[in-house]
Short mmCIF file of C-alpha atoms and ligand atoms in Angstrom, two decimals:
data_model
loop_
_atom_site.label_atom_id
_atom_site.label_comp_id
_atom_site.label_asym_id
_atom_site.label_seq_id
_atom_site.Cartn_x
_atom_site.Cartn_y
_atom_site.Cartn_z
CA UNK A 29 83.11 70.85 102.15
CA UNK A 30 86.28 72.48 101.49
CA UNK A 31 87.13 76.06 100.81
CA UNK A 32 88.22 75.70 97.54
CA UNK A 33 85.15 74.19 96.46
CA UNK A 34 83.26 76.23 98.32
CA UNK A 35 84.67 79.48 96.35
CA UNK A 36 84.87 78.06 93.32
CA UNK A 37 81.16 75.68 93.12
CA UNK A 38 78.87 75.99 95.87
CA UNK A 39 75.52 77.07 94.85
CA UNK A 40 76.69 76.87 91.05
CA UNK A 41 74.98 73.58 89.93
CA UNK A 42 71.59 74.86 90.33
CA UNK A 43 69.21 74.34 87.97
CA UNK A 44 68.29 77.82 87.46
CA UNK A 45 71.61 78.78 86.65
CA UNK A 46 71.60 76.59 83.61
CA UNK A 47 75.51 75.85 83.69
CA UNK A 48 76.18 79.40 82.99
CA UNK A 49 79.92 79.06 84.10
CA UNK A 50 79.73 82.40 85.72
CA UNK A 51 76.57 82.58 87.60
CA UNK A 52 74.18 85.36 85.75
CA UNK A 53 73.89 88.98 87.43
CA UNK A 54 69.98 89.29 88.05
CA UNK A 55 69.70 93.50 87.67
CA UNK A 56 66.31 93.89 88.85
CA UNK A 57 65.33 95.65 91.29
CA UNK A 58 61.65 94.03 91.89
CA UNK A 59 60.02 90.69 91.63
CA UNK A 60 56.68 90.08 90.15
CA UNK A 61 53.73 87.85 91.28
CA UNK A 62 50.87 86.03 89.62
CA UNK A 63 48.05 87.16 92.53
CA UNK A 64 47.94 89.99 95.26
CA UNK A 65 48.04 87.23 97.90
CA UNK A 66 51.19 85.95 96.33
CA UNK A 67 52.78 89.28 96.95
CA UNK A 68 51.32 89.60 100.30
CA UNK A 69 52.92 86.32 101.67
CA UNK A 70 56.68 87.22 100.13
CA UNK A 71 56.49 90.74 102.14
CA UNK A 72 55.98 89.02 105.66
CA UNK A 73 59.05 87.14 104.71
CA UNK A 74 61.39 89.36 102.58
CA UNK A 75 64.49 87.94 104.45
CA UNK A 76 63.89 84.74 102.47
CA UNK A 77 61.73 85.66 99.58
CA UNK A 78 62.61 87.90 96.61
CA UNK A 79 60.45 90.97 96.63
CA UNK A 80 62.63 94.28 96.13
CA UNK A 81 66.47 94.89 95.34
CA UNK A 82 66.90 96.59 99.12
CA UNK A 83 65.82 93.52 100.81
CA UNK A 84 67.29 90.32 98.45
CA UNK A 85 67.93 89.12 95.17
CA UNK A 86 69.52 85.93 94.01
CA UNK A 87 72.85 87.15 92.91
CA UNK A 88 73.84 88.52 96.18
CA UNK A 89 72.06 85.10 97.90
CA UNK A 90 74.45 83.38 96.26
CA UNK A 91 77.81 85.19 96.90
CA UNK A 92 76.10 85.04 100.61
CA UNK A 93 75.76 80.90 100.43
CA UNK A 94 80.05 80.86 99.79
CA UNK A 95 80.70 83.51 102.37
CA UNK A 96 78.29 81.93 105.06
CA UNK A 97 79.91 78.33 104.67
CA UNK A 98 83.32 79.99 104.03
CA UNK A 99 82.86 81.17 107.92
CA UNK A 100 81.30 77.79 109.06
CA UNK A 101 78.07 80.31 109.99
CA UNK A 102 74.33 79.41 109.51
CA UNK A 103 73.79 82.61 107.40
CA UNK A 104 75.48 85.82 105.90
CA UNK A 105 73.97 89.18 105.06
CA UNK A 106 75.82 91.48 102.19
CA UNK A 107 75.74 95.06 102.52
CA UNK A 108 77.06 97.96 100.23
CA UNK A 109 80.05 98.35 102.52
CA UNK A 110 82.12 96.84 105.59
CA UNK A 111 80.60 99.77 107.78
CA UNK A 112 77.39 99.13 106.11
CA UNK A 113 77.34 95.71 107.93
CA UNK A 114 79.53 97.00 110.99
CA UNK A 115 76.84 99.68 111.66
CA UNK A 116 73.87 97.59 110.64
CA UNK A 117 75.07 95.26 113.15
CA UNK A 118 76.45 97.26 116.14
CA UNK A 119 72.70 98.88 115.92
CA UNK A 120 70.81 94.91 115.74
CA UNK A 121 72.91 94.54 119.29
CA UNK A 122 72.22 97.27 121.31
CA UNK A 123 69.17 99.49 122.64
CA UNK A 124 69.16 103.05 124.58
CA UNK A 125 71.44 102.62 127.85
CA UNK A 126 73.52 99.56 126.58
CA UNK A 127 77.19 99.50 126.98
CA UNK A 128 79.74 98.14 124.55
CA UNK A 129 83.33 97.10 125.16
CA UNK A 130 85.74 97.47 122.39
CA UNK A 131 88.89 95.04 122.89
CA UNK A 132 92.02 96.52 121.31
CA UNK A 133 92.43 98.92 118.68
CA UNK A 134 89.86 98.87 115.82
CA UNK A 135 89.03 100.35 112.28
CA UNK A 136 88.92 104.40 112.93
CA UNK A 137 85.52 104.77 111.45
CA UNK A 138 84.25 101.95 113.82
CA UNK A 139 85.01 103.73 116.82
CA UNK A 140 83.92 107.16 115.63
CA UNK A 141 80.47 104.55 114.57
CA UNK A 142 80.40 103.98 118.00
CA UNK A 143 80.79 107.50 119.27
CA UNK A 144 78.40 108.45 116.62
CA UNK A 145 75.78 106.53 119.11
CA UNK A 146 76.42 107.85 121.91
CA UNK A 147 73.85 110.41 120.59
CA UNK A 148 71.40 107.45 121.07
CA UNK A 149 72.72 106.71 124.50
CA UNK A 150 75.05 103.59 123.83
CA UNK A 151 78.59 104.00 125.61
CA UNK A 152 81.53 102.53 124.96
CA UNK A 153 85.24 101.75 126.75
CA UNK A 154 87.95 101.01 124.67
CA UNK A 155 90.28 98.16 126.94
CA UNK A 156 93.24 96.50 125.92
CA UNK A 157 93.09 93.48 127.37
CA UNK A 158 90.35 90.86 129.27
CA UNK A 159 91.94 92.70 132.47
CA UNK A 160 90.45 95.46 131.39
CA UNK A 161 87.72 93.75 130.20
CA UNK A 162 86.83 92.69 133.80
CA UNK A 163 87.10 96.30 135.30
CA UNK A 164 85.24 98.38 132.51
CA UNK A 165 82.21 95.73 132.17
CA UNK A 166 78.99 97.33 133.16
CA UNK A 167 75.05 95.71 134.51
CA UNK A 168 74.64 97.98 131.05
CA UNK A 169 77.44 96.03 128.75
CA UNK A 170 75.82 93.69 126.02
CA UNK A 171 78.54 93.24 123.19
CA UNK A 172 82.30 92.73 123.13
CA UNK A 173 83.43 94.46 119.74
CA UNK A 174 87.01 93.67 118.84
CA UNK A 175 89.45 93.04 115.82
CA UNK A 176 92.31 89.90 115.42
CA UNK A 177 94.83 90.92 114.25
CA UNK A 178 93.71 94.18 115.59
CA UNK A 179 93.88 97.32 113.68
CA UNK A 180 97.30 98.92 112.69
CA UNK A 181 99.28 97.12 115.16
CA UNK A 182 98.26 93.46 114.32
CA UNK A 183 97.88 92.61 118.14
CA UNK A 184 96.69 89.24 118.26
CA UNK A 185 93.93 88.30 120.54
CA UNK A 186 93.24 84.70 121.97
CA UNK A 187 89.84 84.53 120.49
CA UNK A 188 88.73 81.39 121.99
CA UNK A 189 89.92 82.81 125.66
CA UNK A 190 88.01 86.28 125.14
CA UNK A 191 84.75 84.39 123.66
CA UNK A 192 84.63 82.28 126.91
CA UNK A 193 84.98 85.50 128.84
CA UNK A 194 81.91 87.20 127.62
CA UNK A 195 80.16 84.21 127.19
CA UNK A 196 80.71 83.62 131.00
CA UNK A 197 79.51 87.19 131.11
CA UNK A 198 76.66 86.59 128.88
CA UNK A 199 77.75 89.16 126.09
CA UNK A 200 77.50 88.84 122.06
CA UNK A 201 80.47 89.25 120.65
CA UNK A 202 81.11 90.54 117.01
CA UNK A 203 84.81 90.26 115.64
CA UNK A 204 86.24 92.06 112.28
CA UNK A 205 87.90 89.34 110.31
CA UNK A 206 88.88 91.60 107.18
CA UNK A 207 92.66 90.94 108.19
CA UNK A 208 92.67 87.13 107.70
CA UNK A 209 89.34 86.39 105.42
CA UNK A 210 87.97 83.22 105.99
CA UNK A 211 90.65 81.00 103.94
CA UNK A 212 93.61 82.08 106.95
CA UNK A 213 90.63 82.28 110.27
CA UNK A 214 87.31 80.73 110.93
CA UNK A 215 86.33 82.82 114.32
CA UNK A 216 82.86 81.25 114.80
CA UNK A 217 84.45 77.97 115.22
CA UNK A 218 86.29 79.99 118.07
CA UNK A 219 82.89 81.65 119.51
CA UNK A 220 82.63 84.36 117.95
CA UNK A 221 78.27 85.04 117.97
CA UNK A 222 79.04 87.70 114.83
CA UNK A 223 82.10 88.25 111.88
CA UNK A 224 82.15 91.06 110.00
CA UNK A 225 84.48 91.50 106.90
CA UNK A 226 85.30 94.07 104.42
CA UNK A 227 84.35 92.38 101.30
CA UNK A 228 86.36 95.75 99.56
CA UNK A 229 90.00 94.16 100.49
CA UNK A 230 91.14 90.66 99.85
CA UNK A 231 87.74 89.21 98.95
CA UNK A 232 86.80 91.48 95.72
CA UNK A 233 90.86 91.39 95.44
CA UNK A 234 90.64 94.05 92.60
CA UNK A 235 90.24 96.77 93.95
CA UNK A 236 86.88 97.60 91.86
CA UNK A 237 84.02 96.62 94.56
CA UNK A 238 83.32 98.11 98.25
CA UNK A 239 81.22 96.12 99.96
CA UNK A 240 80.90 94.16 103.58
CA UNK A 241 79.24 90.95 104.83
CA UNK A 242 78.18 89.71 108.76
CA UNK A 243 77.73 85.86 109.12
CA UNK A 244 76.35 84.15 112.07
CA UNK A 245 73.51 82.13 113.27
CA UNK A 246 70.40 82.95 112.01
CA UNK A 247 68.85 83.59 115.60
CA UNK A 248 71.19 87.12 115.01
CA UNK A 249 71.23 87.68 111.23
CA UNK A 250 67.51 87.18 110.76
CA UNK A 251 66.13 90.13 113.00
CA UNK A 252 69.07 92.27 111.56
CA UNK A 253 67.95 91.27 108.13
CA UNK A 254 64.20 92.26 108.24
CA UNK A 255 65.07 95.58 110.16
CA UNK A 256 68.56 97.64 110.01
CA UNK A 257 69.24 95.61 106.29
CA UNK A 258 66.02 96.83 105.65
CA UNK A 259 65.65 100.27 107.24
CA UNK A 260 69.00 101.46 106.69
CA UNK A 261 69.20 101.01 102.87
CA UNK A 262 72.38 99.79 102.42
CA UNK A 263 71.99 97.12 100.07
CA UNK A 264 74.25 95.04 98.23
CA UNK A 265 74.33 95.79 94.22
CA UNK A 266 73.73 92.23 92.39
CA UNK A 267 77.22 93.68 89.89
CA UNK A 268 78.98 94.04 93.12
CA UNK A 269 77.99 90.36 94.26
CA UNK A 270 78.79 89.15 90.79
CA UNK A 271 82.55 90.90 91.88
CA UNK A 272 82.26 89.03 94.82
CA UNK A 273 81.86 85.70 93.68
CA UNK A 274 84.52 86.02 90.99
CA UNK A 275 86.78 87.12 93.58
CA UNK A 276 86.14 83.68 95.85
CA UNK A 277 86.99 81.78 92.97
CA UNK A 278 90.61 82.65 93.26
CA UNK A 279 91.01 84.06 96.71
CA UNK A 280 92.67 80.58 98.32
CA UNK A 281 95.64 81.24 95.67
CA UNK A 282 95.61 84.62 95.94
CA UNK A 283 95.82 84.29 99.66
CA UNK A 284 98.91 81.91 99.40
CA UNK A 285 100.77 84.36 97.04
CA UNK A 286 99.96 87.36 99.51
CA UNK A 287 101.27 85.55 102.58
CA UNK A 288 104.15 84.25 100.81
CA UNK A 289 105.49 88.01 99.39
CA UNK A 290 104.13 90.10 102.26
CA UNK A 291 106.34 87.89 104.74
CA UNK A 292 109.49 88.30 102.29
CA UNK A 293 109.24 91.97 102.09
CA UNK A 294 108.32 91.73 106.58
CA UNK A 295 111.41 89.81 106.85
CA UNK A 296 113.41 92.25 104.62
CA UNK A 297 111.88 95.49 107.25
CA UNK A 298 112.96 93.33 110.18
CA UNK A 299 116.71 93.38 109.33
CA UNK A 300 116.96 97.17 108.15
CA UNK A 301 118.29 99.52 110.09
CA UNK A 302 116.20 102.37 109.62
CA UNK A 303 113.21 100.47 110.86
CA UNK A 304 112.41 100.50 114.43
CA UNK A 305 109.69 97.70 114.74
CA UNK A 306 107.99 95.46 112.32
CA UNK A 307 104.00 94.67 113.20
CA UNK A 308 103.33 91.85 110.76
CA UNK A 309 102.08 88.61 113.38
CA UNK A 310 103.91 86.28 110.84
CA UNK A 311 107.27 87.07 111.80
CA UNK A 312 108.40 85.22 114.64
CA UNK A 313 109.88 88.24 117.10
CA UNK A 314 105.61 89.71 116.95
CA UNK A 315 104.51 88.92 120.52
CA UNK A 316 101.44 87.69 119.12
CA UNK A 317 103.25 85.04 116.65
CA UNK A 318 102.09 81.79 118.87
CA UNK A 319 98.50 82.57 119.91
CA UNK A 320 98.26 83.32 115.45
CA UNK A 321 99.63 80.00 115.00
CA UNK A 322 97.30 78.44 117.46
CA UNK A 323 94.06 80.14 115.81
CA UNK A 324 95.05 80.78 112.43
CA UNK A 325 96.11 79.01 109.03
CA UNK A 326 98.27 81.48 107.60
CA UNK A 327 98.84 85.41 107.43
CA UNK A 328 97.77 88.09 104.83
CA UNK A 329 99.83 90.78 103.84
CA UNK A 330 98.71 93.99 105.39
CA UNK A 331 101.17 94.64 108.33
CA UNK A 332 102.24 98.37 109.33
CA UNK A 333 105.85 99.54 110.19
CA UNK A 334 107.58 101.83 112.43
CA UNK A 335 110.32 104.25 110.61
CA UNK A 336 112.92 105.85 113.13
CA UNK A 337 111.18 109.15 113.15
CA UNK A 338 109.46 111.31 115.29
CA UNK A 339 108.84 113.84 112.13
CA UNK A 340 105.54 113.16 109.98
CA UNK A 341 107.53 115.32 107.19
CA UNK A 342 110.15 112.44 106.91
CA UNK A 343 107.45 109.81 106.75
CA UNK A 344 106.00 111.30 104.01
CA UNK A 345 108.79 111.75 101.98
CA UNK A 346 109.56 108.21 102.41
CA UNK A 347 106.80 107.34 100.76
CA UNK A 348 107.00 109.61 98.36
CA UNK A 349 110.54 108.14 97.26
CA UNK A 350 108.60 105.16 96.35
CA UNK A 351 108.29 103.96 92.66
CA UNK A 352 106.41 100.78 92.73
CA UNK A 353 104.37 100.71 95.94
CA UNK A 354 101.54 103.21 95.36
CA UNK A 355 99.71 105.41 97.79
CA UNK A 356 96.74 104.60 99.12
CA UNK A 357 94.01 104.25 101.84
CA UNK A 358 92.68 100.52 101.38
CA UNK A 359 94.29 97.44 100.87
CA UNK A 360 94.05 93.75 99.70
CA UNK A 361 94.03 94.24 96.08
CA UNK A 362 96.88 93.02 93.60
CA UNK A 363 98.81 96.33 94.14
CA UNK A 364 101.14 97.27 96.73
CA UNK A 365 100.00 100.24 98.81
CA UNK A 366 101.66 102.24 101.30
CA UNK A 367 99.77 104.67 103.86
CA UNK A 368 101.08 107.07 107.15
CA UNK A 369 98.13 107.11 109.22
CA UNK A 370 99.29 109.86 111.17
CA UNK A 371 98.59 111.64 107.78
CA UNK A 372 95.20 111.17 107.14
CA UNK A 373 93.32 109.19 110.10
CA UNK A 374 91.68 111.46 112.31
CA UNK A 375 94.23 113.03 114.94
CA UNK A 376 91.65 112.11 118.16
CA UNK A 377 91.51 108.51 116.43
CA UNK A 378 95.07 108.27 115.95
CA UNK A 379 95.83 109.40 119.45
CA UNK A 380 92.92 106.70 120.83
CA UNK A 381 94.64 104.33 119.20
CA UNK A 382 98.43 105.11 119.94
CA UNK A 383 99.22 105.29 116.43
CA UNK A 384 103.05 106.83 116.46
CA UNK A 385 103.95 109.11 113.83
CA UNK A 386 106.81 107.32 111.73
CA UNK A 387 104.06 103.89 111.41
CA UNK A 388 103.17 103.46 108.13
CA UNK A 389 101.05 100.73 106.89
CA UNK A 390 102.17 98.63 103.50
CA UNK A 391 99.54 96.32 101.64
CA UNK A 392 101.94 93.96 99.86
CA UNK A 393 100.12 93.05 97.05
CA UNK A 394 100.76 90.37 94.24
CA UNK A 395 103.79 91.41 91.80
CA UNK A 396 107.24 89.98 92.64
CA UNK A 397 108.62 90.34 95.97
CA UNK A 398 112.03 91.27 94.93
CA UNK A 399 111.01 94.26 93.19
CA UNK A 400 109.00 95.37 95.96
CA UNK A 401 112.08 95.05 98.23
CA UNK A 402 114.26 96.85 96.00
CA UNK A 403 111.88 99.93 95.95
CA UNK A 404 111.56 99.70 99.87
CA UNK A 405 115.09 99.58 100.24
CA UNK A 406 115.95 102.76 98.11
CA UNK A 407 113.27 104.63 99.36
CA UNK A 408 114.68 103.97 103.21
CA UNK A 409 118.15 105.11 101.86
CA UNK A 410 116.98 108.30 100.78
CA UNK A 411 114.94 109.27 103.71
CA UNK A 412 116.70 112.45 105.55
CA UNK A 413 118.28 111.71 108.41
CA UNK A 414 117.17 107.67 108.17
CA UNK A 415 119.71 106.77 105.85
C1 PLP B 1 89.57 96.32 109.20
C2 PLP B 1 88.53 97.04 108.40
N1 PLP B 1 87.24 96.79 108.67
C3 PLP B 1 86.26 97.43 107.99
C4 PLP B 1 86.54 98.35 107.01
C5 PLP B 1 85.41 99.10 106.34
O1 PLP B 1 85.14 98.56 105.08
P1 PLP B 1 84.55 99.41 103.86
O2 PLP B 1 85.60 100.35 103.43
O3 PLP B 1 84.21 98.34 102.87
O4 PLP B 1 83.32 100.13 104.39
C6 PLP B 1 87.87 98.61 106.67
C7 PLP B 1 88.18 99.56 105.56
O5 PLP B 1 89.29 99.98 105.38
C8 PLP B 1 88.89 97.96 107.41
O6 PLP B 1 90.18 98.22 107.16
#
């Protein structure tokens, strides 16, 4: 099966579909039976039976069919968010007194997730590497959590070289593959027990759906499933599905026009002056450019840069010379967005993470490339004393 096919027709020649060439949205939230009993078997098996909106319905199966065969994974669970299924699944893995190592820098709400547990008595140590790996593991530690390309700084990780570690180790791991989506990296083929994605960025592609997905085998999504799906309430909507799977349909070309323009406008950074350092794995001079090439098929378009300033002031006003990129906390929709973490992620988060001040983030999004550079380059000409 290939991924175009998979986006575009998997699960969409079903008879009860009827060749409706978008599949129908079923908005109900319950199922009816002909006899009590009826009813009484579904319950014991809501994972795989339609019973109630919070636990399944056949809308959401299906944009969970593409996304669990997208991944190469047995099975895939929706939720109403990306930290819907990050949380959901952080909680499946770990009990009172269980440790968790988080490899590299992560989303911000992730790691406040995680301190956010501590309440519960789960721990955490943030490392940067698998040396560190080897010195913070604990009798205690049960999951590796990490990001590749991590977060803000697009480290890249050797995924198939950290899987082996905690395998050897005898920890789940669960990886965030929002960055790539499945059409540029496949990490259970490398691994990885659990992916997680951000359905809200490239996948919906619109910017009109939030929404987040875990794959795996069904040994982990199963249990997870009947009780944190379940318990925590945060359901897919069958409308937001419906987003999802008209999304797939064109997110291999999408993906192909997004590496293509956010490398143009990367290259462009590299070679201007007022730009210290360009994080964007794709360009050759990123230290993480050959392990990428090794694991993955091709780069998105979310990379971050690092202006020649110490002064948050200056950052901001570069961005707010900008004409065509807008501003904006998410990403992987057809607009360009720009962002200054240091201006709105947390400061302990920022500092956790070694965010510098002058790093902003751009989400290079679908219109032409050259007028994206051209706004870029004015905007860096007019910034203070950058120019
Ligand atoms: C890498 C990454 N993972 C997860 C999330 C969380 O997703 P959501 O906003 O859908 O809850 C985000 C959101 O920005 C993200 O950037």
């Amino acid at each position: 099966m290939d991924d175009e096919w998979i986006c575009g027709r998997l699960g969409e020649d079903e008879p009860w579909l009827l060749g409706a060439v978008n599949p129908p949205v079923f908005e109900n939230s319950l199922f009816t039976f002909r006899t009590a009993g009826e009813l009484g078997e579904a319950i014991k098996d809501e994972d795989e039976r339609y019973v109630y909106w919070r636990g399944t319905n056949p809308t959401v199966d299906l944009a969970q069919r593409k996304l669990a065969a997208l991944e190469r994974g047995e099975r895939a669970k929706c939720f109403a968010s990306g930290m819907g299924a990050i949380s959901a699944t952080i909680s499946s893995l770990v009990s009172a007194g269980d440790h968790v190592l988080v490899l590299g820098a992560v989303y911000g709400p992730t790691t406040q997730f995680l301190r956010y547990l501590e309440k519960f008595g789960v721990t955490h140590t943030h490392v940067s590497d698998l040396a560190g790996c080897d010195s913070a593991i604990r009798s205690s530690t049960r999951l590796l959590y990490f990001e590749s390309p991590s977060y803000m700084r697009y480290e890249v990780f050797d995924i198939a070289a950290v899987t082996g570690w905690a395998r050897e180790h005898g920890l789940v791991t669960a990886m965030d593959n929002t960055w790539s989506t499945p059409i540029f990296q496949k990490p259970l083929t490398l691994g990885v027990d659990l992916v997680l994605h951000s359905l809200s960025k490239y996948v919906g592609g619109h910017s009109d759906l939030v929404g987040g997905v875990v794959v795996g085998p069904s040994r982990l999504i199963r249990p997870l499933a009947l009780t944190e799906y379940q318990l925590y309430g945060a359901a897919m909507s069958p409308h937001d599905a419906a987003k999802v799977i008209k999304g797939l349909r064109t997110l291999p070309v999408r993906m192909a026009a997004h590496q293509e323009r956010g490398l143009a406008v990367a290259a462009f950074l590299a070679e201007h002056p007022a730009v210290r350092v360009v994080n964007h794995p794709g360009l050759s001079a990123h230290p993480g450019h050959a392990q990428a090439k090794a694991q993955m098929s091709g780069f998105s378009s979310l990379f971050s840069i690092e202006l020649d300033t110490e002064s948050r002031e200056e950052a901001a006003e570069f961005l707010d010379r900008l004409r065509h990129f807008r501003i904006g906390v998410s990403w992987g929709g057809f607009e360009s967005l720009v962002n200054v973490p240091a201006l709105s992620v947390e400061e302990s988060v920022r500092a956790t993470m070694g965010i510098p001040v002058g790093l902003v983030r751009l989400s290079v999004g679908l219109e032409a490339a050259d007028t994206l550079i051209k706004d870029l380059g004015l905007a860096l000409e007019g910034v203070g004393r950058l120019a």
